[in-house]
Amino acid sequence: MSNPAIDVVLVTGMSGAGRSTATRALEDIGWFVVDNLPPTLMINVVDYVAQRTGSQKVAVVADVRGGQLFDELQESLKAIKSAGHDLRVLFLEAGDESLVRRYESSRRPHPLQRDDSLLGAVQRERKLLSDLRAEADIVIDTSNLNVHELRRSIEGSFGDDEHAKLRATVMSFGFKYGIPLDADLVADLRFCITRTGIQT
């Protein structure tokens, strides 16, 4: 039995460019996200999701943390395409200055930083990812984006009408019991006239 074709997004790019934010945004709009998966297992995971979970959308994160395994990525992408799945590559990048500033403020080590400077590690990673960036379907430069703007960009590129709808819940409650914890906006409507003409 052949597996149904599903949408697959490879999320990759520069360390510190916003991959975590992008994957959280994808999860929030219904994508099944797998992070830091060895490339040789990608086709197996995609097929498993297609058969078992009912999800038609899978996002896989791959980056230089995988070390030498990252070299196997091209073969895995070819296997996903030849299986009939719709594959897109999302590449997140930012300028050297932005990435250095982000790493310095987070105080986390860059995955490629060994004995050289942080800037040297960023530039080495950019060179390693240059071929993948050239093949990307969508490139987002996050240098001047905040978290919310990046989320909106991801939702616009990968969301559907179902997740784009505004959701509003109207409820009544007694003030003496306290305001509901999940309320974003509270209005006192006791002055309104009801359908029976009685002021509340």
XYZ file of N, CA and C in Angstrom:
600
model
N 0.839 -1.180 0.000
C 0.000 0.000 0.000
C 0.883 1.243 0.000
N 0.622 2.181 -0.919
C 1.454 3.375 -1.007
C 1.028 4.396 0.033
N 1.998 5.146 0.503
C 1.717 6.173 1.498
C 1.124 7.397 0.821
N 0.172 8.066 1.483
C -0.375 9.285 0.890
C 0.680 10.379 0.854
N 0.613 11.215 -0.175
C 1.555 12.334 -0.278
C 1.204 13.379 0.772
N 2.197 13.884 1.452
C 1.972 14.907 2.471
C 2.915 16.079 2.240
N 2.595 17.191 2.885
C 3.457 18.372 2.813
C 4.606 18.208 3.793
N 5.816 18.406 3.313
C 7.010 18.303 4.155
C 7.789 19.611 4.039
N 8.169 20.160 5.183
C 9.003 21.359 5.200
C 10.288 21.034 5.940
N 11.417 21.302 5.299
C 12.705 21.218 5.978
C 13.000 22.605 6.521
N 13.109 22.714 7.840
C 13.436 23.987 8.483
C 14.925 23.965 8.792
N 15.650 24.879 8.203
C 17.090 24.925 8.407
C 17.550 26.377 8.364
N 18.828 26.577 8.518
C 19.358 27.929 8.461
C 20.401 28.172 9.531
N 20.738 29.419 9.677
C 21.789 29.826 10.597
C 21.368 29.630 12.049
N 22.295 29.182 12.865
C 22.044 29.066 14.301
C 21.821 30.465 14.863
N 20.740 30.632 15.605
C 20.415 31.936 16.172
C 19.512 32.772 15.291
N 19.103 32.226 14.137
C 18.265 32.997 13.211
C 16.779 32.830 13.484
N 16.401 31.961 14.417
C 14.993 31.837 14.774
C 14.336 30.515 14.443
N 15.127 29.443 14.331
C 14.531 28.140 14.017
C 13.559 27.690 15.097
N 13.892 27.906 16.361
C 13.001 27.479 17.450
C 11.673 28.218 17.385
N 11.720 29.504 17.135
C 10.488 30.289 17.000
C 9.677 29.795 15.812
N 10.352 29.514 14.702
C 9.665 29.040 13.503
C 8.994 27.696 13.746
N 9.689 26.780 14.424
C 9.092 25.462 14.655
C 7.928 25.542 15.632
N 8.017 26.413 16.634
C 6.872 26.588 17.542
C 5.671 27.157 16.787
N 5.931 28.086 15.877
C 4.845 28.656 15.071
C 4.216 27.581 14.186
N 5.043 26.716 13.600
C 4.515 25.630 12.773
C 3.671 24.668 13.607
N 4.136 24.327 14.797
C 3.351 23.456 15.677
C 2.001 24.082 16.003
N 1.991 25.386 16.249
C 0.757 26.072 16.617
C -0.260 26.100 15.486
N 0.188 25.971 14.242
C -0.758 25.966 13.124
C -0.966 24.557 12.559
N -0.624 23.548 13.358
C -1.005 22.182 13.023
C 0.036 21.301 12.367
N 1.290 21.727 12.303
C 2.331 20.903 11.706
C 2.902 19.946 12.746
N 3.245 18.745 12.318
C 3.933 17.756 13.146
C 5.423 18.054 12.995
N 6.090 18.472 14.083
C 7.480 18.940 14.005
C 8.428 17.937 14.655
N 9.515 17.616 13.941
C 10.562 16.740 14.465
C 11.874 17.516 14.416
N 12.530 17.660 15.565
C 13.749 18.468 15.639
C 14.987 17.588 15.779
N 16.065 18.016 15.129
C 17.383 17.394 15.266
C 17.372 15.903 14.932
N 16.711 15.575 13.838
C 16.603 14.192 13.389
C 17.760 13.871 12.440
N 18.425 12.728 12.615
C 19.461 12.355 11.636
C 18.846 12.276 10.238
N 19.485 12.859 9.238
C 18.900 12.922 7.896
C 18.477 11.575 7.324
N 19.210 10.509 7.633
C 18.858 9.202 7.068
C 17.514 8.693 7.574
N 17.030 9.220 8.692
C 15.742 8.783 9.240
C 14.566 9.620 8.745
N 14.838 10.677 7.992
C 13.763 11.592 7.594
C 12.655 10.903 6.817
N 13.013 10.143 5.789
C 11.982 9.516 4.967
C 11.156 8.535 5.790
N 11.800 7.829 6.733
C 11.065 6.894 7.587
C 10.058 7.621 8.467
N 10.469 8.755 9.037
C 9.572 9.524 9.900
C 8.418 10.095 9.089
N 8.716 10.624 7.912
C 7.663 11.183 7.058
C 6.654 10.101 6.689
N 7.132 8.922 6.298
C 6.231 7.817 5.960
C 5.416 7.370 7.165
N 6.056 7.310 8.330
C 5.344 6.911 9.547
C 4.217 7.893 9.859
N 4.521 9.175 9.773
C 3.501 10.192 10.048
C 2.363 10.078 9.045
N 2.706 9.855 7.778
C 1.680 9.725 6.747
C 0.754 8.546 7.021
N 1.296 7.452 7.548
C 0.502 6.249 7.801
C -0.259 6.294 9.120
N 0.375 6.789 10.175
C -0.140 6.570 11.532
C -0.825 7.743 12.211
N -0.314 8.954 12.021
C -0.816 10.054 12.849
C -1.983 10.803 12.242
N -2.189 10.658 10.964
C -3.259 11.403 10.316
C -2.854 12.818 9.933
N -1.684 13.245 10.347
C -1.214 14.583 9.985
C -0.778 14.584 8.529
N -1.149 15.634 7.815
C -0.754 15.767 6.418
C 0.391 16.758 6.246
N 0.918 17.247 7.384
C 1.964 18.267 7.332
C 3.061 17.924 8.336
N 4.281 17.756 7.835
C 5.422 17.413 8.689
C 6.540 18.422 8.457
N 7.077 18.960 9.550
C 8.239 19.850 9.477
C 9.409 19.154 10.154
N 10.538 19.114 9.470
C 11.739 18.470 9.993
C 12.832 19.526 10.109
N 13.468 19.589 11.273
C 14.535 20.562 11.508
C 15.877 19.871 11.317
N 16.721 20.458 10.490
C 18.076 19.932 10.290
C 19.041 21.105 10.287
N 20.147 20.931 10.972
C 21.139 22.006 11.039
C 22.516 21.416 11.276
N 23.488 22.277 11.471
C 24.870 21.815 11.596
C 25.147 21.110 12.915
N 24.175 21.087 13.839
C 24.384 20.334 15.080
C 24.603 18.860 14.785
N 24.073 18.399 13.637
C 24.201 16.998 13.271
C 25.596 16.602 12.841
N 26.495 17.564 12.691
C 27.881 17.266 12.322
C 27.974 16.614 10.957
N 28.677 15.490 10.888
C 28.878 14.816 9.608
C 27.578 14.256 9.050
N 26.595 13.990 9.921
C 25.313 13.488 9.443
C 24.640 14.487 8.515
N 24.971 15.768 8.683
C 24.375 16.813 7.857
C 24.719 16.602 6.384
N 25.849 15.936 6.111
C 26.256 15.675 4.729
C 25.286 14.729 4.019
N 24.536 13.931 4.771
C 23.599 12.969 4.194
C 22.257 13.604 3.846
N 22.121 14.882 4.110
C 20.835 15.552 3.951
C 20.329 15.542 2.513
N 21.206 15.792 1.550
C 20.771 15.860 0.152
C 20.129 14.550 -0.307
N 20.721 13.425 0.086
C 20.149 12.127 -0.293
C 18.766 11.938 0.322
N 18.604 12.373 1.556
C 17.308 12.239 2.220
C 16.250 13.104 1.551
N 16.638 14.307 1.139
C 15.689 15.187 0.453
C 15.262 14.583 -0.882
N 16.203 13.968 -1.593
C 15.860 13.300 -2.853
C 14.887 12.151 -2.609
N 15.108 11.391 -1.530
C 14.226 10.264 -1.211
C 12.810 10.745 -0.899
N 12.700 11.862 -0.185
C 11.378 12.408 0.151
C 10.655 12.847 -1.121
N 11.374 13.504 -2.027
C 10.756 13.946 -3.286
C 10.349 12.754 -4.142
N 11.224 11.753 -4.230
C 10.918 10.596 -5.081
C 9.767 9.766 -4.522
N 9.485 9.898 -3.219
C 8.340 9.200 -2.628
C 7.028 9.918 -2.933
N 7.111 11.065 -3.605
C 5.902 11.776 -4.009
C 5.412 12.829 -3.035
N 6.188 13.090 -2.002
C 5.778 14.109 -1.032
C 6.126 15.503 -1.553
N 5.333 16.486 -1.144
C 5.567 17.878 -1.536
C 6.563 18.485 -0.556
N 7.797 18.688 -0.999
C 8.873 19.161 -0.129
C 9.195 20.622 -0.404
N 9.266 21.395 0.679
C 9.744 22.780 0.596
C 10.851 22.959 1.625
N 11.798 23.823 1.294
C 12.906 24.117 2.208
C 12.758 25.555 2.694
N 12.663 25.709 4.022
C 12.611 27.025 4.657
C 13.982 27.304 5.248
N 14.610 28.380 4.794
C 15.941 28.737 5.276
C 15.845 30.051 6.034
N 16.267 30.030 7.298
C 16.265 31.228 8.135
C 17.685 31.750 8.255
N 17.844 33.038 8.026
C 19.169 33.630 8.116
C 19.075 34.999 8.777
N 20.223 35.511 9.148
C 20.339 36.864 9.694
C 21.761 37.324 9.429
N 21.980 38.614 9.489
C 23.313 39.155 9.272
C 24.268 38.752 10.385
N 25.555 38.780 10.079
C 26.574 38.397 11.065
C 26.445 39.203 12.354
N 26.234 40.503 12.208
C 26.137 41.366 13.390
C 24.958 40.966 14.278
N 23.808 40.678 13.648
C 22.624 40.268 14.419
C 22.861 38.948 15.140
N 23.464 37.988 14.440
C 23.699 36.677 15.046
C 24.685 36.763 16.203
N 25.750 37.530 16.026
C 26.731 37.693 17.103
C 26.070 38.348 18.310
N 25.261 39.372 18.069
C 24.580 40.066 19.165
C 23.629 39.111 19.906
N 22.903 38.282 19.153
C 21.971 37.337 19.781
C 22.709 36.307 20.630
N 23.818 35.798 20.113
C 24.581 34.813 20.888
C 25.214 35.435 22.117
N 25.683 36.661 21.992
C 26.281 37.320 23.158
C 25.236 37.603 24.230
N 24.017 37.947 23.814
C 22.980 38.242 24.809
C 22.436 36.969 25.457
N 22.429 35.852 24.710
C 21.923 34.598 25.293
C 22.998 33.851 26.079
N 24.258 34.171 25.810
C 25.410 33.527 26.458
C 25.481 32.022 26.204
N 24.878 31.594 25.116
C 24.977 30.186 24.724
C 26.096 30.050 23.707
N 26.801 28.923 23.710
C 27.880 28.753 22.727
C 27.317 28.426 21.343
N 27.962 28.930 20.330
C 27.598 28.592 18.949
C 28.019 27.146 18.709
N 27.204 26.343 17.995
C 27.551 24.922 17.810
C 28.871 24.677 17.092
N 29.356 25.634 16.316
C 30.622 25.450 15.602
C 31.787 26.178 16.248
N 31.545 26.853 17.350
C 32.620 27.624 17.984
C 33.515 26.700 18.796
N 34.756 26.640 18.408
C 35.733 25.829 19.132
C 36.800 26.760 19.706
N 37.892 26.915 18.975
C 38.985 27.775 19.429
C 38.954 29.156 18.785
N 38.068 29.332 17.793
C 38.042 30.619 17.107
C 36.988 31.541 17.720
N 36.822 32.688 17.122
C 35.878 33.677 17.642
C 34.450 33.300 17.269
N 33.500 33.949 17.917
C 32.090 33.740 17.606
C 31.799 34.143 16.163
N 32.350 35.261 15.744
C 32.150 35.710 14.363
C 32.716 34.696 13.373
N 33.868 34.120 13.684
C 34.451 33.100 12.815
C 33.549 31.881 12.689
N 32.926 31.468 13.803
C 32.011 30.320 13.785
C 30.781 30.622 12.937
N 30.244 31.828 13.063
C 29.072 32.230 12.274
C 29.410 32.218 10.786
N 30.556 32.744 10.434
C 30.956 32.786 9.024
C 31.219 31.390 8.470
N 31.780 30.509 9.299
C 32.017 29.127 8.861
C 30.685 28.402 8.627
N 29.730 28.630 9.523
C 28.416 28.006 9.351
C 27.740 28.517 8.081
N 27.839 29.811 7.823
C 27.223 30.386 6.616
C 27.795 29.721 5.358
N 29.103 29.471 5.367
C 29.740 28.820 4.218
C 29.253 27.376 4.074
N 29.129 26.658 5.194
C 28.649 25.269 5.160
C 27.227 25.167 4.610
N 26.407 26.172 4.900
C 24.997 26.130 4.517
C 24.711 26.801 3.180
N 25.732 27.301 2.502
C 25.508 28.089 1.284
C 24.788 27.301 0.190
N 25.127 26.025 -0.004
C 24.458 25.223 -1.034
C 22.990 25.011 -0.697
N 22.714 24.734 0.562
C 21.332 24.512 0.985
C 20.509 25.793 0.846
N 21.128 26.924 1.161
C 20.422 28.199 1.011
C 20.067 28.449 -0.449
N 20.967 28.088 -1.353
C 20.719 28.296 -2.783
C 19.528 27.475 -3.273
N 19.258 26.345 -2.626
C 18.154 25.476 -3.031
C 16.859 25.773 -2.283
N 16.889 26.702 -1.341
C 15.719 26.957 -0.495
C 14.561 27.533 -1.299
N 13.351 27.109 -0.936
C 12.142 27.647 -1.553
C 11.746 28.974 -0.910
N 11.958 29.074 0.395
C 11.617 30.287 1.139
C 12.817 30.663 1.997
N 13.287 31.901 1.850
C 14.382 32.422 2.673
C 13.835 33.607 3.459
N 13.970 33.549 4.777
C 13.517 34.647 5.633
C 14.723 35.205 6.368
N 14.977 36.487 6.159
C 16.045 37.181 6.878
C 15.432 37.766 8.144
N 15.878 37.282 9.289
C 15.286 37.689 10.571
C 16.061 38.806 11.260
N 17.012 39.420 10.553
C 17.853 40.447 11.179
C 17.032 41.545 11.839
N 15.976 41.985 11.157
C 15.172 43.092 11.659
C 13.778 42.659 12.091
N 13.587 41.365 12.325
C 12.282 40.863 12.752
C 12.310 40.540 14.233
N 11.219 40.849 14.920
C 11.095 40.363 16.291
C 10.370 39.019 16.255
N 10.180 38.404 17.395
C 9.583 37.064 17.471
C 8.187 37.054 16.856
N 7.387 38.075 17.151
C 6.004 38.110 16.666
C 5.950 38.287 15.149
N 6.843 39.097 14.608
C 6.880 39.288 13.155
C 7.311 38.009 12.447
N 8.259 37.283 13.024
C 8.676 36.009 12.433
C 7.530 35.007 12.472
N 6.814 34.945 13.589
C 5.662 34.035 13.684
C 4.625 34.360 12.608
N 4.331 35.645 12.426
C 3.346 36.037 11.410
C 3.818 35.647 10.012
N 5.106 35.785 9.762
C 5.654 35.404 8.465
C 5.509 33.900 8.225
N 5.800 33.104 9.250
C 5.654 31.643 9.146
C 4.190 31.275 8.945
N 3.309 31.881 9.727
C 1.878 31.589 9.601
C 1.358 31.972 8.223
N 1.858 33.087 7.670
C 1.439 33.499 6.336
C 1.926 32.555 5.251
N 3.106 31.989 5.431
C 3.685 31.096 4.422
C 3.169 29.665 4.517
N 2.875 29.202 5.736
C 2.554 27.784 5.919
C 1.195 27.522 6.565
N 0.494 28.566 6.951
C -0.808 28.379 7.588
C -1.898 28.162 6.554
N -3.072 27.801 7.039
C -4.226 27.665 6.162
C -5.354 28.526 6.723
N -6.481 28.548 6.016
C -7.595 29.406 6.429
C -8.122 29.047 7.805
N -8.084 27.759 8.141
C -8.616 27.319 9.434
C -7.871 27.971 10.595
N -6.548 28.080 10.486
C -5.758 28.645 11.578
C -5.663 30.164 11.510
N -6.081 30.751 10.373
C -6.002 32.202 10.235
C -7.222 32.902 10.816
N -8.274 32.139 11.133
C -9.499 32.744 11.637
C -9.299 33.331 13.025
N -9.977 34.443 13.244
C -9.986 35.060 14.566
C -10.951 34.277 15.443
N -10.528 33.944 16.634
C -11.391 33.213 17.559
C -11.793 34.137 18.693
N -13.092 34.206 18.935
C -13.597 35.034 20.031
C -14.594 34.221 20.839
N -14.488 34.304 22.143
C -15.416 33.628 23.044
C -16.073 34.688 23.911
N -17.399 34.676 23.926
C -18.146 35.618 24.757
C -18.738 34.823 25.909
N -18.530 35.298 27.122
C -19.055 34.589 28.293
C -19.519 35.594 29.328
N -20.418 35.143 30.158
C -20.822 35.979 31.291
C -20.255 35.347 32.556
N -20.030 36.168 33.552
C -19.472 35.671 34.807
C -19.838 36.645 35.906
N -19.724 36.181 37.118
C -19.976 37.036 38.270
C -18.675 37.642 38.761
N -18.641 38.966 38.862
C -17.421 39.637 39.320
C -17.004 39.169 40.713
N -17.990 38.783 41.536
C -17.635 38.374 42.897
C -16.831 37.072 42.911
N -16.884 36.310 41.788
C -16.101 35.069 41.688
C -14.750 35.304 41.014
N -14.520 36.513 40.559
C -13.253 36.837 39.908
C -13.344 36.755 38.396
N -12.436 37.436 37.753
C -12.391 37.455 36.289
C -11.805 36.130 35.798
N -12.372 35.536 34.727
C -11.812 34.287 34.187
C -10.329 34.448 33.844
N -9.548 33.424 34.148
C -8.094 33.494 33.957
C -7.679 33.706 32.506
N -8.459 33.175 31.561
C -8.059 33.264 30.155
C -8.683 34.451 29.430
N -9.228 35.418 30.168
C -9.859 36.582 29.547
C -8.802 37.577 29.067
N -8.924 37.983 27.805
C -8.042 39.011 27.255
C -8.683 40.392 27.342
N -10.009 40.427 27.259
C -10.741 41.684 27.280
C -11.987 41.486 28.129
N -12.214 42.367 29.070
C -13.379 42.272 29.952
C -14.166 43.565 29.830
N -15.476 43.444 29.581
C -16.344 44.620 29.480
C -17.518 44.451 30.439
N -17.850 45.506 31.145
C -18.994 45.502 32.062
C -20.217 45.941 31.268
N -21.138 45.012 31.028
C -22.325 45.287 30.216
C -23.602 45.303 31.045
N -23.488 45.548 32.327
C -24.679 45.536 33.178
C -25.638 46.667 32.841
N -25.182 47.683 32.159
C -26.040 48.810 31.819
C -26.898 48.535 30.582
N -26.631 47.433 29.859
C -27.353 47.135 28.619
C -28.784 46.703 28.903
N -29.663 47.003 27.964
C -31.056 46.579 28.053
C -31.162 45.206 27.400
N -31.823 44.271 28.048
C -31.974 42.922 27.502
C -33.098 42.896 26.480
N -33.287 41.752 25.836
C -34.349 41.613 24.836
C -35.730 41.817 25.445
N -35.861 41.555 26.729
C -37.168 41.712 27.386
C -37.403 43.150 27.824
N -36.433 44.016 27.573
C -36.589 45.414 27.930
C -36.217 45.728 29.360
N -35.680 44.757 30.063
C -35.292 44.964 31.458
C -33.812 45.304 31.502
N -33.491 46.389 32.175
C -32.082 46.754 32.308
C -31.422 45.801 33.283
N -30.254 45.311 32.921
C -29.564 44.353 33.790
C -28.820 45.054 34.892
